[in-house]
Coordinates of C-alpha atoms in Angstrom, one line a residue:
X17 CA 0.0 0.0 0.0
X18 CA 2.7 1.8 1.0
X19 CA 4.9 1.8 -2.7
X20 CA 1.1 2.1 -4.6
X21 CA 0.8 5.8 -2.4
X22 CA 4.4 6.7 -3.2
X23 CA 4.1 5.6 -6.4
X24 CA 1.0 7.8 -7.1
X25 CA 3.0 10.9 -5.4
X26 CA 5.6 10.7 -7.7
X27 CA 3.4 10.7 -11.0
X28 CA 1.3 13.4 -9.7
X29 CA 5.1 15.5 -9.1
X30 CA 6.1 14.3 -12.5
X31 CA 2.9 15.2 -14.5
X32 CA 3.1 18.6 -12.9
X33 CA 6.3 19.2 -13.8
X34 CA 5.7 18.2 -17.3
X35 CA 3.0 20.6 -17.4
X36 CA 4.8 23.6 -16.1
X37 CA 7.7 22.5 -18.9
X38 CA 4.5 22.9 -21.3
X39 CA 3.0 25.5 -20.6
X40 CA 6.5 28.0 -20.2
X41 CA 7.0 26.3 -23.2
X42 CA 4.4 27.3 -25.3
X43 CA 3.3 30.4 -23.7
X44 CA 4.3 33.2 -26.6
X45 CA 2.4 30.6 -29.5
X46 CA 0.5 31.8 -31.8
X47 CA -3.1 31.0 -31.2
X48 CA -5.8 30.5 -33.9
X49 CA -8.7 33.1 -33.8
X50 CA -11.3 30.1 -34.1
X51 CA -9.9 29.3 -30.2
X52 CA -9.5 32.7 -29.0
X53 CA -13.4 33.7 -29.9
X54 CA -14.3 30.3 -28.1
X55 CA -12.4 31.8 -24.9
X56 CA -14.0 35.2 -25.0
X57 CA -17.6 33.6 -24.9
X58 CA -16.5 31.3 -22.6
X59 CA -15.9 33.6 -20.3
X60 CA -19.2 35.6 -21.1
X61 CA -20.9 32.3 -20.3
X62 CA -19.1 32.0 -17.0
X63 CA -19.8 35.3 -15.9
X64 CA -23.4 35.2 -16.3
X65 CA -23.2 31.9 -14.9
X66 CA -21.7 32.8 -11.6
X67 CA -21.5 36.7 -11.1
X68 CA -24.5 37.7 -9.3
X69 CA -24.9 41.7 -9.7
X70 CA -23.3 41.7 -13.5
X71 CA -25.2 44.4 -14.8
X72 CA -24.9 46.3 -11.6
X73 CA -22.6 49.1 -13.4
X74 CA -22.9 48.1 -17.2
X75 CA -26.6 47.5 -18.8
X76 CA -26.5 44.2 -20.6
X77 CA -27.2 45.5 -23.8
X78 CA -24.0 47.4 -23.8
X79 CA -21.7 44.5 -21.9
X80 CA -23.1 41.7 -24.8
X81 CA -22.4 44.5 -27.6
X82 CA -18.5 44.8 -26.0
X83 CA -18.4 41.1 -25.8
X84 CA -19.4 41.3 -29.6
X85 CA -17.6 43.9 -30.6
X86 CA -14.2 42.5 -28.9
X87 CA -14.8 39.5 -31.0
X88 CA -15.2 41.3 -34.0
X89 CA -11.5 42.2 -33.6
X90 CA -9.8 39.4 -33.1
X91 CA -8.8 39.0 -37.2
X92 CA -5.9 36.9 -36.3
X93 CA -4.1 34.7 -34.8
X94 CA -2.4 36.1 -31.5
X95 CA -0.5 35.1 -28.0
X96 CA -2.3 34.8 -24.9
X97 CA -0.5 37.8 -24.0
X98 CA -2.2 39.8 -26.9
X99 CA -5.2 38.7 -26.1
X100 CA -4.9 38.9 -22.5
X101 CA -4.7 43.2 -23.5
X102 CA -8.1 43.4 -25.7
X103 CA -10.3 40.2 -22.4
X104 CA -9.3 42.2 -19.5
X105 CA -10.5 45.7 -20.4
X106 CA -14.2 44.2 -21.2
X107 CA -14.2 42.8 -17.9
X108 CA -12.8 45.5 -16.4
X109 CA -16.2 47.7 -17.6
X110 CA -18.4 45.2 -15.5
X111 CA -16.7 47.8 -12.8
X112 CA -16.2 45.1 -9.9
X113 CA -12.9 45.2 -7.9
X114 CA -12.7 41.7 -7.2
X115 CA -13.4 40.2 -10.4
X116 CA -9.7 39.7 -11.1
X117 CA -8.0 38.5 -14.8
X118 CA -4.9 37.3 -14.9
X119 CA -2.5 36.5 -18.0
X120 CA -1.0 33.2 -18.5
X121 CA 2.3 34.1 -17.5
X122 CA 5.9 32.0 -16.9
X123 CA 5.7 29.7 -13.7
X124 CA 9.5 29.5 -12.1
X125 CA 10.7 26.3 -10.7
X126 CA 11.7 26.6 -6.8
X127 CA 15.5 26.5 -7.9
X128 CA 14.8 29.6 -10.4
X129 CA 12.8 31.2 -7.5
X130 CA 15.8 30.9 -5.1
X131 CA 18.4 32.1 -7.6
X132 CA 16.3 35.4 -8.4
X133 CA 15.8 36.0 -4.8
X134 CA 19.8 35.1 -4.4
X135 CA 19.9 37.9 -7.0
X136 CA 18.4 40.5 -5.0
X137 CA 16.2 43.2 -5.1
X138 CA 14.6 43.9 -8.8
X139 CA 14.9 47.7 -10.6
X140 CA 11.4 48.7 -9.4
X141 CA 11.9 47.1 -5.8
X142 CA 14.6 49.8 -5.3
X143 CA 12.6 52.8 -5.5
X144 CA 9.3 53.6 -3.9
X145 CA 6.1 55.1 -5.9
X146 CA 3.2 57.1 -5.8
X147 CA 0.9 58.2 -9.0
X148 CA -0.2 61.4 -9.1
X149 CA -2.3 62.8 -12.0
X150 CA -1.3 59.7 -14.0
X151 CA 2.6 60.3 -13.1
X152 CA 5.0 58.4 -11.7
X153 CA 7.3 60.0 -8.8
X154 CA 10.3 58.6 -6.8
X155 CA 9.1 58.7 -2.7
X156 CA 11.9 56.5 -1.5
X157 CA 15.2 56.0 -3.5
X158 CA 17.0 52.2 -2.0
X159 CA 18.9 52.2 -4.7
X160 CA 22.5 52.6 -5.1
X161 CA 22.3 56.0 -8.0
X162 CA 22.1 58.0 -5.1
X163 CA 21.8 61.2 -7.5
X164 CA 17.9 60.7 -8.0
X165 CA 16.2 62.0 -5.3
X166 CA 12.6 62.1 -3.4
X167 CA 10.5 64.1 -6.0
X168 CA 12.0 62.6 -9.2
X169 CA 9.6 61.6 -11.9
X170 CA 9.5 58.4 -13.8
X171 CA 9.2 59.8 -17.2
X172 CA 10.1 56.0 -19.3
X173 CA 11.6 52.7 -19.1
X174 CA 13.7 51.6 -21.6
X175 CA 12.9 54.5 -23.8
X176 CA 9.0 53.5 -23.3
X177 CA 7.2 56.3 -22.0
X178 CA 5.8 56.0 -18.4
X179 CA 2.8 57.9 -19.4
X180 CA 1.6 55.5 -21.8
X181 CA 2.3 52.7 -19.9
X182 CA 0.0 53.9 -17.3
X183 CA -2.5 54.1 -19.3
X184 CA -2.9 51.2 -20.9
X185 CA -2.4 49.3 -17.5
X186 CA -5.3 51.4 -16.2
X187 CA -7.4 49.7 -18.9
X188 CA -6.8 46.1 -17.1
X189 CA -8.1 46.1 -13.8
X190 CA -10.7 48.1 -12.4
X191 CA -12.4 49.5 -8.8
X192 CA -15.5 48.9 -7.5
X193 CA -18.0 51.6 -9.5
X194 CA -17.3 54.4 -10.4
X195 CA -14.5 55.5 -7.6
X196 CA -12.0 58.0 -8.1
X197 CA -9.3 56.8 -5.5
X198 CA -8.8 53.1 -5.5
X199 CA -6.5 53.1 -8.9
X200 CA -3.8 55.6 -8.2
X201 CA -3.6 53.7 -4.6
X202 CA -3.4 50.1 -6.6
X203 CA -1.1 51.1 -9.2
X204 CA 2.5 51.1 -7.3
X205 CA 2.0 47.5 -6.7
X206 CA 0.1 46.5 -10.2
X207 CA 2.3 48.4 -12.8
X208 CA 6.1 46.4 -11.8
X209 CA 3.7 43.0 -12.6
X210 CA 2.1 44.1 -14.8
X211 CA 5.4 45.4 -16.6
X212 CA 6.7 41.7 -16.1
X213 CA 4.0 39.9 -17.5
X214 CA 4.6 41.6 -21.0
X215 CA 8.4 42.2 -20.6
X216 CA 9.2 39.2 -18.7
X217 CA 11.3 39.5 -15.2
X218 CA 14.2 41.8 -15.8
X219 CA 17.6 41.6 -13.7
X220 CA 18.7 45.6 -15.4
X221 CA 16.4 48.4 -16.4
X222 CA 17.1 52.1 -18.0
X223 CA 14.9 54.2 -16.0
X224 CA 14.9 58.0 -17.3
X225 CA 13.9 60.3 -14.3
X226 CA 13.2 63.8 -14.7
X227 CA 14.1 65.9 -11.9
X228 CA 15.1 69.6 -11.5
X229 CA 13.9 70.5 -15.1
X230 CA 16.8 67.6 -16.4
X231 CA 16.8 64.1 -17.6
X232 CA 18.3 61.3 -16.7
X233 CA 18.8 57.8 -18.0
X234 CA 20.4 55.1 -15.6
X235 CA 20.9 51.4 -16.0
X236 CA 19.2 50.2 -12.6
X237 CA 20.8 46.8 -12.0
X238 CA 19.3 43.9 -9.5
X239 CA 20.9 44.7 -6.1
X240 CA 21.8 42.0 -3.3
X241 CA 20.4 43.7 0.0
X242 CA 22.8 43.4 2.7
X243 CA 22.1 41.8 6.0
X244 CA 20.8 44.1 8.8
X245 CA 22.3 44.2 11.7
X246 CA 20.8 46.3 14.4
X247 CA 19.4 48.8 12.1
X248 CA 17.4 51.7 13.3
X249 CA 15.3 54.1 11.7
X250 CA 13.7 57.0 13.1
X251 CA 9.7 57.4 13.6
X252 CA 8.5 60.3 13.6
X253 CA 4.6 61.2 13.6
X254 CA 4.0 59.3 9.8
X255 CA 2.0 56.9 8.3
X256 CA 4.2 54.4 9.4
X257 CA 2.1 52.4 12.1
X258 CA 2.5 52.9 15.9
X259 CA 3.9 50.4 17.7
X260 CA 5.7 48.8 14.5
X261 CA 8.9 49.3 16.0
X262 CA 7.5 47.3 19.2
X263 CA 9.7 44.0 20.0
X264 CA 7.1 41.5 19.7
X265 CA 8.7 38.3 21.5
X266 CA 6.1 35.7 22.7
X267 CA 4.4 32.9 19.7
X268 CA 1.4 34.4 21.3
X269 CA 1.9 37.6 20.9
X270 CA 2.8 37.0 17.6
X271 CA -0.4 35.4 16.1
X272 CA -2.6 37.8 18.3
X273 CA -0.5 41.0 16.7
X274 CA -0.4 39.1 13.7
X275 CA 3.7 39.6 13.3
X276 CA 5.5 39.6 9.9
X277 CA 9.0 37.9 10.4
X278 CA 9.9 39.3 7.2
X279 CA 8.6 43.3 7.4
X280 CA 8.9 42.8 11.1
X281 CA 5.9 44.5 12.2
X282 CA 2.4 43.7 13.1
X283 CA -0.8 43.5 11.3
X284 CA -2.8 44.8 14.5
X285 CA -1.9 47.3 16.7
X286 CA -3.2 49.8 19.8
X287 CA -1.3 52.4 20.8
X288 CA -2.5 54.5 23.5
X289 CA -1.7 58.4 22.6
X290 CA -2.2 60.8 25.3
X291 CA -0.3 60.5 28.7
X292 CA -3.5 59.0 30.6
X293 CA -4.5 57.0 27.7
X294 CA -7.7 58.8 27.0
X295 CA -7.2 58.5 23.5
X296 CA -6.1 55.1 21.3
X297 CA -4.8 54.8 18.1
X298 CA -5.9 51.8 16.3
X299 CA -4.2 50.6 13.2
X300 CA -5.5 47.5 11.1
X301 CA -3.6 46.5 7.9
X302 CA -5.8 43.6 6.7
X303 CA -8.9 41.6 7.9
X304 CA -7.7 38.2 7.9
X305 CA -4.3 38.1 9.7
X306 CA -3.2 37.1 13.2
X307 CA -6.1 36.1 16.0
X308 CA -8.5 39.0 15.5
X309 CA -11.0 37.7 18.4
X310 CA -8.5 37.4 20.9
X311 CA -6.9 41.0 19.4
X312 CA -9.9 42.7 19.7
X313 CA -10.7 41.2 23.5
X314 CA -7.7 42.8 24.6
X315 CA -7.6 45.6 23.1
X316 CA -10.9 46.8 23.9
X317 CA -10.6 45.5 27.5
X318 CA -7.5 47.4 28.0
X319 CA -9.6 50.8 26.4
X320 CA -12.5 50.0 29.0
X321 CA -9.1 49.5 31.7
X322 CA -8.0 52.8 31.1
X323 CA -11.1 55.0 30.4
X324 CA -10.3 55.4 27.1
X325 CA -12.4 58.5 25.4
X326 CA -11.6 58.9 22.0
X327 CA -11.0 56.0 19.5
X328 CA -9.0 56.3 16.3
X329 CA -9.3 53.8 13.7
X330 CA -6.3 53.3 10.6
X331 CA -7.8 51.8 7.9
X332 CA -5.9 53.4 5.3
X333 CA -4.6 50.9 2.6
X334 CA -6.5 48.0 4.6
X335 CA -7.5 45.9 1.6
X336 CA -10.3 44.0 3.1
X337 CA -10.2 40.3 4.3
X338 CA -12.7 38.4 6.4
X339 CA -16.2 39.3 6.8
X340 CA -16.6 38.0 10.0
X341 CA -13.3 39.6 11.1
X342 CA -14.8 43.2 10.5
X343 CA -18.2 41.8 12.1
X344 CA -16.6 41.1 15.2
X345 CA -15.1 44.4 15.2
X346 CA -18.2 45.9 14.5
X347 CA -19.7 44.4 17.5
X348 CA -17.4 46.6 19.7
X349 CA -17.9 49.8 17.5
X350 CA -21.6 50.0 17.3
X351 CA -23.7 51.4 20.0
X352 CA -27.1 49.4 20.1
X353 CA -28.3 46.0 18.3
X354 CA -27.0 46.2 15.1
X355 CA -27.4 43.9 11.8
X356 CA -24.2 43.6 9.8
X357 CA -24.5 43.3 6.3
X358 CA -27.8 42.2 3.9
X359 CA -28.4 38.1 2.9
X360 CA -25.7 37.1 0.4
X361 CA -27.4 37.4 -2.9
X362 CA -26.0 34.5 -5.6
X363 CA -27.1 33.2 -9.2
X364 CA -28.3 30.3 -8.0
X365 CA -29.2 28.0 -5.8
X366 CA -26.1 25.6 -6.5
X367 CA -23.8 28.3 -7.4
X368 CA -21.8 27.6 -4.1
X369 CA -21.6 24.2 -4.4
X370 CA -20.9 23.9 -8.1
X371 CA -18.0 26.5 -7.4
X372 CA -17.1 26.0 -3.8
X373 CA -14.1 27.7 -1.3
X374 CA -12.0 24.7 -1.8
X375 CA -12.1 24.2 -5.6
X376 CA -9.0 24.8 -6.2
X377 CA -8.0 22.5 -3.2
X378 CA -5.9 19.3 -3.5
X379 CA -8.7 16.1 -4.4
X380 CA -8.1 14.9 -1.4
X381 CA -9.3 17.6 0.7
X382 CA -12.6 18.1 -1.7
X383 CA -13.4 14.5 -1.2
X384 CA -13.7 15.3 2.7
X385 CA -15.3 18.9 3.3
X386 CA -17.4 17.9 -0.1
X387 CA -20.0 15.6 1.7
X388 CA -20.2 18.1 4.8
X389 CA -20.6 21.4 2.9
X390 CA -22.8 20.4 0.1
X391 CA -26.0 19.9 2.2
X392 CA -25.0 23.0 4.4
X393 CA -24.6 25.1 1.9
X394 CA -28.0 24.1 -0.9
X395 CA -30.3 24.4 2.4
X396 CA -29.5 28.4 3.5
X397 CA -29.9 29.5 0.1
X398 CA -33.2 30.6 -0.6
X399 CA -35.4 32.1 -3.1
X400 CA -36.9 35.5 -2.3
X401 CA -40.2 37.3 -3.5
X402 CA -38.0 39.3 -5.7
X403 CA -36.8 36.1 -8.1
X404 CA -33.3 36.3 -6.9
X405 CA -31.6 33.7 -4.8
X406 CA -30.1 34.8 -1.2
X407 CA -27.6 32.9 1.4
X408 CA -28.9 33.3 4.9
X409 CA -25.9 34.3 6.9
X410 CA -25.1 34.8 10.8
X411 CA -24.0 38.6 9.8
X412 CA -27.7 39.2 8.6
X413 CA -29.4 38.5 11.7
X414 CA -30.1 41.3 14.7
X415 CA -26.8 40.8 17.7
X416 CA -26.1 42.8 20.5
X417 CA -22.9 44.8 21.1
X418 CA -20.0 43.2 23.0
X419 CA -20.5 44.0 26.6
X420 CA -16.9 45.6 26.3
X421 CA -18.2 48.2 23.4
X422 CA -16.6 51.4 23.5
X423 CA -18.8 54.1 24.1
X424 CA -16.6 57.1 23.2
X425 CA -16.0 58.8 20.3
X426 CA -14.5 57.8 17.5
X427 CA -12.4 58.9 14.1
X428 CA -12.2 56.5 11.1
X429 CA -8.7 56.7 8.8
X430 CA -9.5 55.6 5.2
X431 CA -8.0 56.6 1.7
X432 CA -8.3 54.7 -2.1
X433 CA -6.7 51.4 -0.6
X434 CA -9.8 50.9 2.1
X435 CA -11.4 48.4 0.1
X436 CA -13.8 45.3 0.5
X437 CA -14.6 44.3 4.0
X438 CA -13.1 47.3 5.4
X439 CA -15.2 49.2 3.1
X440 CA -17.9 47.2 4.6
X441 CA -17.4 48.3 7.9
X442 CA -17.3 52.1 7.0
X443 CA -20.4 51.9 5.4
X444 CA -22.0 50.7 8.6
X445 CA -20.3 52.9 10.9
X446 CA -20.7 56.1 8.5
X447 CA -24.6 55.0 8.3
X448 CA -25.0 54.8 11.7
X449 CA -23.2 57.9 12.3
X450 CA -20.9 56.6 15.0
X451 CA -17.5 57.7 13.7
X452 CA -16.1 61.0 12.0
X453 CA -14.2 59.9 8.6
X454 CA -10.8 61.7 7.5
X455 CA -8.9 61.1 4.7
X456 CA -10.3 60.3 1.0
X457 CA -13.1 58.6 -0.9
X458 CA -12.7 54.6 -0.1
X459 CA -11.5 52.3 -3.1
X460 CA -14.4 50.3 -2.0
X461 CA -18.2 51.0 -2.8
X462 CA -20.4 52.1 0.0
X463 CA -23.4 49.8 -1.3
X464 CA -20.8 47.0 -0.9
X465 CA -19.2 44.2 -3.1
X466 CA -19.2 41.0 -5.0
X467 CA -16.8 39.1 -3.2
X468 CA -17.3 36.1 -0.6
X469 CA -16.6 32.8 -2.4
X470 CA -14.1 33.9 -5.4
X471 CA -13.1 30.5 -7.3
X472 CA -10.5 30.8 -10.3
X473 CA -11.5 29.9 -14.0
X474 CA -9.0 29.1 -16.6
X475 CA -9.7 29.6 -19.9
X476 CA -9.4 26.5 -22.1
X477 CA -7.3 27.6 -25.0
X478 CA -5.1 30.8 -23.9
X479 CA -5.3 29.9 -19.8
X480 CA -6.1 33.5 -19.0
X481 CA -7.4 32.7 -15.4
X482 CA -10.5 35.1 -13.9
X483 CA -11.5 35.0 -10.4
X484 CA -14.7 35.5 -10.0
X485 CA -16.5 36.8 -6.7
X486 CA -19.7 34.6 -5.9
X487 CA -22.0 36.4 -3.7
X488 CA -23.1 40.2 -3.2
X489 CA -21.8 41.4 0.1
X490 CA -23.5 44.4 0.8
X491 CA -24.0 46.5 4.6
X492 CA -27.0 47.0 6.6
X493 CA -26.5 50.7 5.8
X494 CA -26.5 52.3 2.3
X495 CA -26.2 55.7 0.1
X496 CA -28.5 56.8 -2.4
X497 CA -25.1 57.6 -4.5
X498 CA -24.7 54.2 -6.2
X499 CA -20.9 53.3 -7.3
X500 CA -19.0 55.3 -5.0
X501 CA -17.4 54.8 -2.0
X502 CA -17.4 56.2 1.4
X503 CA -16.8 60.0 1.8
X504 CA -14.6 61.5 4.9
X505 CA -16.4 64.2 6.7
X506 CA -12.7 65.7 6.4
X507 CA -11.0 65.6 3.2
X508 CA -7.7 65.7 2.9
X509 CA -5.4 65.8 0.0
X510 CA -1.7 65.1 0.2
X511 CA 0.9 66.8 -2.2
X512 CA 4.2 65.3 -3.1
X513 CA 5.9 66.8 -0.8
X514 CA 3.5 65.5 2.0
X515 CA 4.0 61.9 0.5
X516 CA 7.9 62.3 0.5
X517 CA 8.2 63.9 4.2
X518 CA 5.4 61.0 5.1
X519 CA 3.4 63.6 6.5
X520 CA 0.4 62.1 8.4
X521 CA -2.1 65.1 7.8
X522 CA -4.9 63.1 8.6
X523 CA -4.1 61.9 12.3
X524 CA -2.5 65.8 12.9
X525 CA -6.4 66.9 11.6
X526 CA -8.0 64.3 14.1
X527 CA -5.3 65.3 17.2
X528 CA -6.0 69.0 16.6
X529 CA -9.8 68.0 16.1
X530 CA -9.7 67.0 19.6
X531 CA -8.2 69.4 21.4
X532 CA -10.7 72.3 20.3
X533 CA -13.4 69.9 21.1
X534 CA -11.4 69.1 24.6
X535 CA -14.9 68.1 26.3
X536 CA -14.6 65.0 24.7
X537 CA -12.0 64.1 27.0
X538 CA -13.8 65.4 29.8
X539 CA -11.0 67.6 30.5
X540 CA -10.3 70.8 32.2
X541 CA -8.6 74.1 30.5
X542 CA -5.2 73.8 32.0
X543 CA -5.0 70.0 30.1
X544 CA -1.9 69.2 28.4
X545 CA -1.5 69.0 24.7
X546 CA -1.9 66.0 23.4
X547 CA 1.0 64.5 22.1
X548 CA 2.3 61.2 20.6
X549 CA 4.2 58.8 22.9

C-alpha cells in the first residue's frame, strides 16, 4: 500500500512538472482566432453563470455589444498575452474590484525562484512610488544611483514612456463603480507585474527620471540587499504604524498581533496616545491576519481598563479580508443591536456548491469537506419574493454589542486602498453615524461588493485565469449615490511633498480636532496638549 501511495505521489510531481515545462514552453504561441473567440464567450458564459450583480454598473445591452464587438476584432491569430490586452479591459467595464484576470504568465521552478531571490532586489523594488495625476514619482530612493532623489519623476523605461504605460495598464483592472481613489492607490503594486507579464522579469532596467527640469537615464541593476544588523530608523509622527517598532517576543503575541518575520511589524496594533490614555490609536492592515477575536478582546478590554475617550481607527490601505473579522469588530464599535451586512445574494441556488471555497484544493481535501458542505450550503440558500436567490448568513441577523463596546467617540482613517470588507465596515459605521471619517473617498463601494466565495477559472485555449466573486456582500447601511465609496467628513489631499516627508495630515487633523473639542476628554482648560508617545 505503501509503494502504490508513493508511487502515485511521484506521478502526480512528475505530470506537474511536465505541465509547467509545457505551458512555459508554449506560452508566446500563436493561437488561432477560431480558439481565441471560443475563450471570449466562454468567459461571457461563465460570468453570467456565476456573477450575481453583472449588470450592476454596465446595462446588458452594452456589456453583450462589448463582448461582440471585442470579437469582432480578433482578425488573427495572437498570443495569450495579446489577447490577454483586448479580455481584461471588457471585464474590467463590469466595474467590480474583485473580479480579477490574470494572463498566462511564466511559472518558475523553486530552484529559479531561489536564484532570483539570491539575486536581490529587482529595478522597481529599489525605489518607492506614488501616482499622481497619471505620473510616476520617486518617494523613497533604495537604490545605489544616489543622485535621484525624493520628487524625481519616472518619465520611461527603456525608452517607453511611463505615461503610456500607465495608461494602458489602467485599462486592465478596475475598482468597485465608479471611484476615483482606488487606482492611483493600486497602481505602485500593479504596474512592476504588470510590466513583467509583458516584458518578462528583468535583472537591469534604464529608467529616465526627470528631476530639476533635467533628464536622466540610468541602468538600474538587480541589487543583493545586505544583512541588517541592528538597524534603526527614526519614527517620527507618519504613516508608518504605531507600535511597528515594538519587539514582539512571545508565539502568542505573535499570532494575536499578527507579526510579519519578514517586514517585522504587526498586522494589528493599539497604541495608547495621550499621557493618561484617554485616546487610542488603532491601526489594522488587513482583515484576515493574526487572531483578530482574541486582538480585539484585549484591546478593547485594555480601552475600558483605562477609560479610554476617543478612538481612532487606521484603515488606510487595509484591503479588506474576512467578513466575519470586520463583524466582530463591529460588534465593539456600534452602540445598540446592530445587523451587519444584507443576505448574500447569488445566481443560483447551486452556485456555491458547483464552485465551492475549496475548488482549487488538492482532491483529497474536496473529497472530505465535499459531503459536509454540500448539504450546508444548498439548504440556507433561498429564493426570495423578488426572483433572486439569497444565502442566509449569521451577519444578517439582529446581535447585540459586546458588553466591552466602547462608548466614546470615534475617528475613522480611510484613503483609495480601504477596500472590501473594510469598506464594509465604514459603510456601517458612516450609516449609523458613530464615527467621523478623514482622509479620502474609499476604493471600496459604499453599497458594498461582490466578493465572498471567489473560485478561479481558466480559460481553455489561452489559460487566462478570472476569479470571480460569488455572492453580493453588501452593509445594513447604504447611500442613495450608487458606485462610490465612502466620503470622509474631512478631506484631505496630500501633495508630493507631503508623501515624501510621510506627513500624516490626517491623524494631525484628528489630534487638533480634539483638542478644540477638549470636552470630549472630559477635561479641564489647563490640560496638556496632546502629544504622541
Amino acid at each position: 500500500m505503501k509503494k502504490i501511495f508513493f508511487l502515485f505521489l511521484f506521478s502526480q510531481l512528475y505530470i506537474q512538472c511536465k505541465s509547467v515545462e509545457e505551458h512555459n514552453e508554449h506560452l508566446n504561441d500563436l493561437i488561432a482566432e477560431s480558439r481565441l473567440k471560443q475563450d471570449v464567450d466562454f468567459t461571457y458564459e461563465k460570468l453570467q453563470r456565476l456573477h450575481p450583480k453583472l449588470n450592476w454598473y454596465i446595462s446588458k445591452k452594452e456589456l453583450d455589444f462589448k463582448f461582440d464587438s471585442l470579437k469582432n476584432t480578433i482578425t488573427k491569430p495572437m498570443t495569450s498575452f495579446e489577447f490577454y490586452k483586448k479580455l481584461s479591459p471588457v471585464v474590467a467595464s463590469i466595474r467590480q474590484g474583485h473580479l480579477i484576470v490574470s494572463p498566462a504568465s511564466k511559472i518558475l521552478s523553486k530552484s529559479e525562484q531561489k536564484a532570483m531571490k539570491d539575486k536581490g532586489a529587482g529595478p522597481f523594488s529599489q525605489f518607492e512610488f506614488e501616482f499622481i495625476d497619471d505620473k510616476m514619482y520617486v518617494i523613497k530612493n533604495k537604490s545605489d544611483e544616489n543622485s535621484i532623489k525624493p520628487g524625481a519623476e519616472l518619465i520611461a523605461i527603456n525608452n517607453k514612456k511611463t505615461s503610456e504605460l500607465i495608461a494602458e495598464y489602467n485599462s486592465l483592472f478596475t475598482s468597485d463603480g465608479y471611484n476615483k481613489t482606488f487606482k492611483r492607490k493600486r497602481m505602485p503594486n500593479m504596474f512592476p507585474a504588470f510590466y513583467a507579464y509583458e516584458n518578462d522579469i528583468q535583472d537591469n532596467l534604464f529608467f529616465s527620471f526627470k528631476q530639476n527640469d533635467s533628464i536622466e537615464v540610468l541602468c538600474i541593476k538587480r541589487k543583493k540587499e545586505s544583512p541588517l544588523k541592528n538597524k534603526k530608523s527614526a519614527v517620527k509622527m507618519s504613516m508608518i504604524a504605531p507600535g511597528d517598532n515594538q519587539i514582539i517576543t512571545s508565539k502568542r503575541d505573535k499570532n494575536t498581533y499578527g507579526y510579519d518575520e519578514t517586514t517585522k511589524r504587526n498586522n494589528r496594533n493599539l497604541k495608547f496616545i495621550e499621557e493618561d490614555n484617554s485616546v487610542a490609536l488603532l491601526k489594522i492592515r488587513h482583515f484576515a491576519i493574526g487572531n483578530p477575536s482574541r486582538f480585539y478582546k484585549e484591546s478593547f478590554k485594555k480601552m475600558q481598563l483605562n477609560n479610554t475617550k476617543v478612538l481612532i481607527i487606521d484603515l488606510r490601505d487595509n484591503s479588506g479580508g474576512s467578513i466575519s473579522d470586520v463583524e466582530n469588530l463591529y460588534s465593539y464599535l456600534a452602540d445598540t443591536t446592530y445587523v451587519f451586512t444584507d443576505p448574500f445574494q447569488v445566481v443560483s441556488k447551486n452556485t456555491l456548491i458547483k464552485k465551492t471555497p475549496f475548488s482549487d484544493s488538492p482532491f483529497l481535501a474536496k473529497i472530505l469537506i465535499a459531503p459536509f458542505y454540500t448539504p450546508y450550503t444548498f439548504f440556507k440558500i433561498h429564493k426570495k419574493e423578488d426572483g433572486n436567490y439569497y444565502a442566509s448568513t449569521s451577519t444578517s441577523k439582529p446581535k447585540s454589542i459586546n458588553k466591552n463596546a466602547f462608548k466614546g467617540k470615534i475617528y475613522v482613517m480611510i484613503n483609495g486602498g480601504t477596500f472590501s470588507a473594510s469598506s464594509i465596515i465604514s459603510a456601517n459605521l458612516k450609516g449609523s453615524n458613530r464615527a467621523t471619517f478623514v482622509g479620502e473617498e474609499t476604493g471600496g463601494a459604499y453599497n458594498g461588493t461582490v466578493a465572498g466565495v471567489m473560485p478561479t477559472i481558466k480559460l481553455p485555449n489561452s489559460e487566462i485565469k478570472i476569479k470571480i466573486g460569488l455572492m453580493v456582500v453588501a452593509p445594513f447601511y447604504k447611500t442613495p449615490v450608487e458606485g462610490r465609496g465612502i466620503f470622509p467628513d474631512k478631506e484631505i489631499v496630500h501633495t508630493l511633498p507631503d508623501l515624501i516627508n510621510r506627513e500624516d495630515l490626517e491623524l494631525e487633523w484628528i489630534l487638533n480636532d480634539i483638542k478644540k473639542n477638549s470636552k470630549i476628554l472630559n477635561k479641564n482648560e489647563n490640560n496638556k496638549n496632546i502629544t504622541l508617545k
